[in-house]
Coordinates of C-alpha atoms in Angstrom, one line a residue:
M6 CA -11.6 40.0 19.3
E7 CA -11.0 38.5 23.2
I8 CA -12.0 40.5 25.9
I9 CA -11.6 40.0 30.0
I10 CA -14.0 41.8 31.5
R11 CA -12.7 42.4 34.9
V12 CA -14.7 44.8 38.4
D13 CA -13.2 45.5 41.2
D14 CA -14.4 46.8 44.7
F15 CA -16.2 43.5 45.2
G16 CA -16.9 43.9 49.1
F17 CA -16.5 47.7 49.6
S18 CA -19.8 48.8 50.2
E19 CA -23.2 47.2 50.7
A20 CA -24.4 49.5 47.3
V21 CA -20.9 48.0 45.9
N22 CA -22.1 44.8 46.1
L23 CA -25.4 45.0 44.9
G24 CA -23.9 47.0 41.7
V25 CA -21.4 44.0 41.6
M26 CA -23.9 40.9 41.4
K27 CA -26.4 42.9 38.8
A28 CA -23.2 43.8 36.0
Y29 CA -22.5 39.7 37.0
Q30 CA -26.0 38.8 36.7
S31 CA -25.9 40.6 33.8
G32 CA -23.7 37.5 31.8
L33 CA -21.4 39.6 30.1
V34 CA -18.6 39.8 33.5
K35 CA -16.4 36.5 34.5
N36 CA -13.6 37.9 36.8
I37 CA -14.7 39.6 40.0
G38 CA -12.4 41.0 42.6
L39 CA -12.8 40.7 46.1
M40 CA -11.2 43.7 49.1
S41 CA -11.0 40.7 52.0
N42 CA -10.5 43.9 54.7
M43 CA -13.6 45.3 53.6
P44 CA -16.4 45.0 56.6
Y45 CA -18.8 44.1 53.5
A46 CA -16.1 41.4 52.0
P47 CA -18.7 38.5 54.2
Q48 CA -21.9 39.5 52.3
A49 CA -20.1 39.1 49.5
A50 CA -18.2 36.3 49.8
K51 CA -22.2 34.6 50.5
W52 CA -23.4 36.2 47.3
I53 CA -21.3 34.8 45.1
Q54 CA -20.5 31.9 46.7
G55 CA -22.1 28.7 44.1
E56 CA -21.6 30.8 41.2
Q57 CA -19.2 30.0 38.0
V58 CA -16.2 33.2 38.2
A59 CA -13.4 33.7 38.9
L60 CA -12.8 35.2 42.2
G61 CA -9.5 37.0 42.7
L62 CA -8.1 39.0 46.3
H63 CA -7.9 42.5 45.2
T64 CA -5.6 43.8 47.6
N65 CA -6.3 47.1 48.7
L66 CA -3.4 48.3 51.2
I67 CA -5.1 51.7 51.2
L68 CA -8.4 52.0 52.6
G69 CA -9.7 50.7 55.4
F70 CA -8.5 48.4 58.0
P71 CA -5.7 45.8 56.8
C72 CA -5.9 42.4 57.9
S73 CA -2.2 42.5 60.0
D74 CA -2.5 44.1 63.5
P75 CA -1.3 47.3 62.1
K76 CA 1.7 47.4 64.3
D77 CA 3.3 44.7 62.6
I78 CA 2.6 47.1 59.5
P79 CA 3.8 50.5 60.4
S80 CA 4.5 51.7 57.1
L81 CA 1.0 50.5 55.5
A82 CA -1.1 52.3 59.0
D83 CA -1.5 55.4 60.3
E84 CA -2.0 56.4 63.8
S85 CA -5.6 55.6 64.1
G86 CA -4.7 51.8 62.4
R87 CA -6.0 52.9 58.7
L88 CA -4.3 52.0 55.7
I89 CA -2.6 54.7 54.0
S90 CA -4.9 56.4 51.6
S91 CA -4.4 56.5 48.5
C92 CA -4.4 60.4 48.3
M93 CA -1.7 60.2 50.4
R94 CA 0.1 57.4 48.6
R95 CA -0.2 59.7 45.0
K96 CA 2.0 62.1 46.3
Q97 CA 4.5 60.6 47.3
W98 CA 4.8 58.6 43.7
A99 CA 4.5 62.1 42.1
Q100 CA 7.4 62.9 44.1
G101 CA 9.8 59.9 43.5
I102 CA 8.5 58.0 46.8
D103 CA 7.5 54.8 47.2
G104 CA 6.0 54.4 50.5
F105 CA 5.3 50.9 50.9
D106 CA 7.9 48.6 52.5
Y107 CA 7.9 45.1 50.9
F108 CA 7.8 43.5 54.2
D109 CA 4.9 45.5 55.6
A110 CA 2.9 45.2 51.9
R111 CA 4.2 41.2 51.9
R112 CA 2.5 40.8 55.1
E113 CA -0.7 42.1 54.4
T114 CA -1.2 40.6 51.4
E115 CA -0.5 37.7 53.0
A116 CA -2.6 38.2 55.3
Q117 CA -5.4 39.4 52.5
L118 CA -5.0 35.7 51.1
D119 CA -5.4 34.7 54.2
A120 CA -9.1 36.3 55.2
F121 CA -10.0 34.8 51.6
I122 CA -9.5 31.9 51.8
K123 CA -11.1 31.7 55.1
L124 CA -13.8 33.5 53.2
V125 CA -14.2 31.8 50.1
G126 CA -13.2 28.5 51.2
R127 CA -10.5 28.2 48.2
H128 CA -7.5 30.4 47.1
P129 CA -8.0 33.1 44.7
D130 CA -8.5 32.7 40.9
Y131 CA -5.7 35.9 40.2
I132 CA -5.1 38.4 42.2
D133 CA -4.5 42.2 41.2
V134 CA -4.4 45.6 43.6
H135 CA -6.5 48.3 44.3
A136 CA -5.7 52.3 43.2
V137 CA -1.9 52.4 43.4
C138 CA 0.8 49.8 42.2
T139 CA 4.4 51.1 43.4
P140 CA 7.6 48.8 42.5
S141 CA 7.9 47.4 46.1
V142 CA 3.7 46.7 45.9
T143 CA 4.2 45.1 43.0
R144 CA 7.4 42.9 44.6
A145 CA 5.2 42.2 47.0
I146 CA 2.1 40.9 45.8
S147 CA 4.1 38.8 43.1
D148 CA 5.9 36.8 45.5
A149 CA 3.1 36.3 47.8
A150 CA 1.3 35.2 44.8
D151 CA 4.0 32.8 43.7
A152 CA 4.0 31.2 47.4
Y153 CA 0.5 30.8 47.5
G154 CA 0.3 29.1 44.0
I155 CA -1.4 32.0 42.5
A156 CA -0.2 32.3 38.8
I157 CA -2.0 35.1 37.7
Q158 CA -1.2 38.1 38.5
A159 CA -3.5 41.2 36.4
H160 CA -1.6 43.7 38.4
K161 CA 1.2 43.7 36.2
A162 CA 2.8 42.9 32.3
D163 CA 1.5 39.6 31.2
S164 CA 2.0 38.1 27.3
R165 CA -1.5 36.7 27.3
W166 CA -3.3 40.3 27.8
K167 CA -3.2 44.2 27.0
M168 CA -4.5 46.2 29.5
I169 CA -7.3 49.0 29.1
E170 CA -6.2 51.9 31.1
S171 CA -9.5 52.4 32.7
A172 CA -9.0 55.5 34.7
V173 CA -8.9 57.5 32.1
N174 CA -10.3 56.4 29.4
H175 CA -14.1 55.4 30.9
A176 CA -14.1 59.0 31.9
A177 CA -13.1 60.5 29.0
F178 CA -15.8 58.3 27.0
Y179 CA -18.9 58.7 29.5
A180 CA -18.1 62.5 29.4
L181 CA -19.2 61.9 25.7
H182 CA -22.3 60.9 26.2
R183 CA -22.2 58.5 23.7
P184 CA -23.7 55.0 23.0
Y185 CA -22.0 52.2 25.1
S186 CA -21.1 50.3 22.9
E187 CA -19.1 52.9 21.3
F188 CA -16.6 52.0 24.8
F189 CA -15.5 49.3 22.9
T190 CA -14.7 50.6 19.2
S191 CA -13.2 53.1 20.5
Y192 CA -10.7 52.0 23.0
L193 CA -10.2 47.8 22.1
T194 CA -7.7 46.7 19.9
Y195 CA -7.4 43.4 18.0
G196 CA -4.0 41.2 17.6
A197 CA -2.7 38.4 19.2
K198 CA -3.1 39.4 23.1
A199 CA -7.0 39.4 24.7
N200 CA -8.3 43.0 25.5
L201 CA -8.2 43.5 29.9
V202 CA -11.0 45.7 30.4
V203 CA -11.3 46.6 34.5
F204 CA -14.9 48.3 35.6
H205 CA -15.6 49.9 39.3
P206 CA -19.9 49.1 38.6
G207 CA -21.6 49.8 41.7
Y208 CA -24.1 52.2 43.1
L209 CA -24.1 54.6 45.9
D210 CA -24.0 54.7 49.6
Q211 CA -22.4 56.8 52.3
D212 CA -19.5 54.3 52.3
V213 CA -18.5 54.8 49.4
L214 CA -19.3 58.7 49.3
L215 CA -17.0 59.4 52.2
Q216 CA -14.1 57.0 51.2
S217 CA -13.6 56.4 47.2
S218 CA -13.6 59.5 44.9
L219 CA -14.6 56.7 42.2
T220 CA -18.3 58.0 42.5
S221 CA -20.8 58.7 39.3
E222 CA -17.9 56.1 37.2
R223 CA -19.6 53.5 39.4
C224 CA -22.7 53.8 38.0
F225 CA -21.8 54.4 35.0
D226 CA -20.4 51.0 34.5
L227 CA -22.7 48.9 35.4
A228 CA -25.5 50.6 33.0
L229 CA -23.0 49.7 30.5
L230 CA -22.2 46.7 31.9
C231 CA -26.5 45.6 32.3
D232 CA -26.7 47.8 28.4
E233 CA -28.9 45.3 25.8
G234 CA -26.3 47.1 22.9
V235 CA -23.4 46.0 25.0
K236 CA -24.4 42.4 25.5
E237 CA -25.4 42.5 21.7
F238 CA -21.7 44.0 20.0
L239 CA -20.6 41.4 22.8
S240 CA -22.2 38.3 21.9
H241 CA -19.7 38.8 18.2
H242 CA -16.4 38.8 20.5
T243 CA -15.0 35.9 22.9
L244 CA -15.6 36.8 26.8
L245 CA -12.8 35.1 29.1
S246 CA -12.5 34.4 32.6
F247 CA -8.7 33.9 33.9
K248 CA -9.4 30.6 34.3
E249 CA -9.2 30.1 31.2
L250 CA -6.1 31.6 29.9
P251 CA -3.5 29.4 28.4
S252 CA -0.5 28.7 30.6
S253 CA 2.2 31.4 29.8

């Protein structure tokens, strides 16, 4: 079985950065998504410098301050200049409202791409999206990625992988208190496509507790990615980075 393990939210906070680096050093992680608009993105970029990992842009349109001038992206920012939260965006989507303006979303995506390039010194190996992805967001990120020559666009379906719905499956699995290796036997499928599994490893600090609904699951994700039983199970499978995928 081919498995793509991707970890997200690098740059969110110092505690998340520490957790992501520990997960990476465990040897199972080949793909890391950096949030270039967040305050701890420079620290994250410094820590991962020189490592052989697929480093992507984890496009973030719902948390913290934008890379663009908030006045230039009025549909994305509130009166304080912060990006409108995922809670509000999910409420809009539940009512059938796509509150993201395509042009604002594309402008901010490209601003975050520019910030990534400035921090890392090169283009992202892939691109995806943080938390909320509506049709307008999908189109905006895809068009920005095309303009920057980024072929791997993990925020949408692709013939090369099968996305595992992590937001439900991880929490449900951890509630069972089963050995971590059973996560893979429970949720992954054998077939022609690679299994794309997303984790959010990290420790907890004030930034996470005040800004994220994902808290203790980050610690469980980190424990899973460092677990010896998981390492043994995955040693019999092929772990891929996005850079190793065949052309679409």
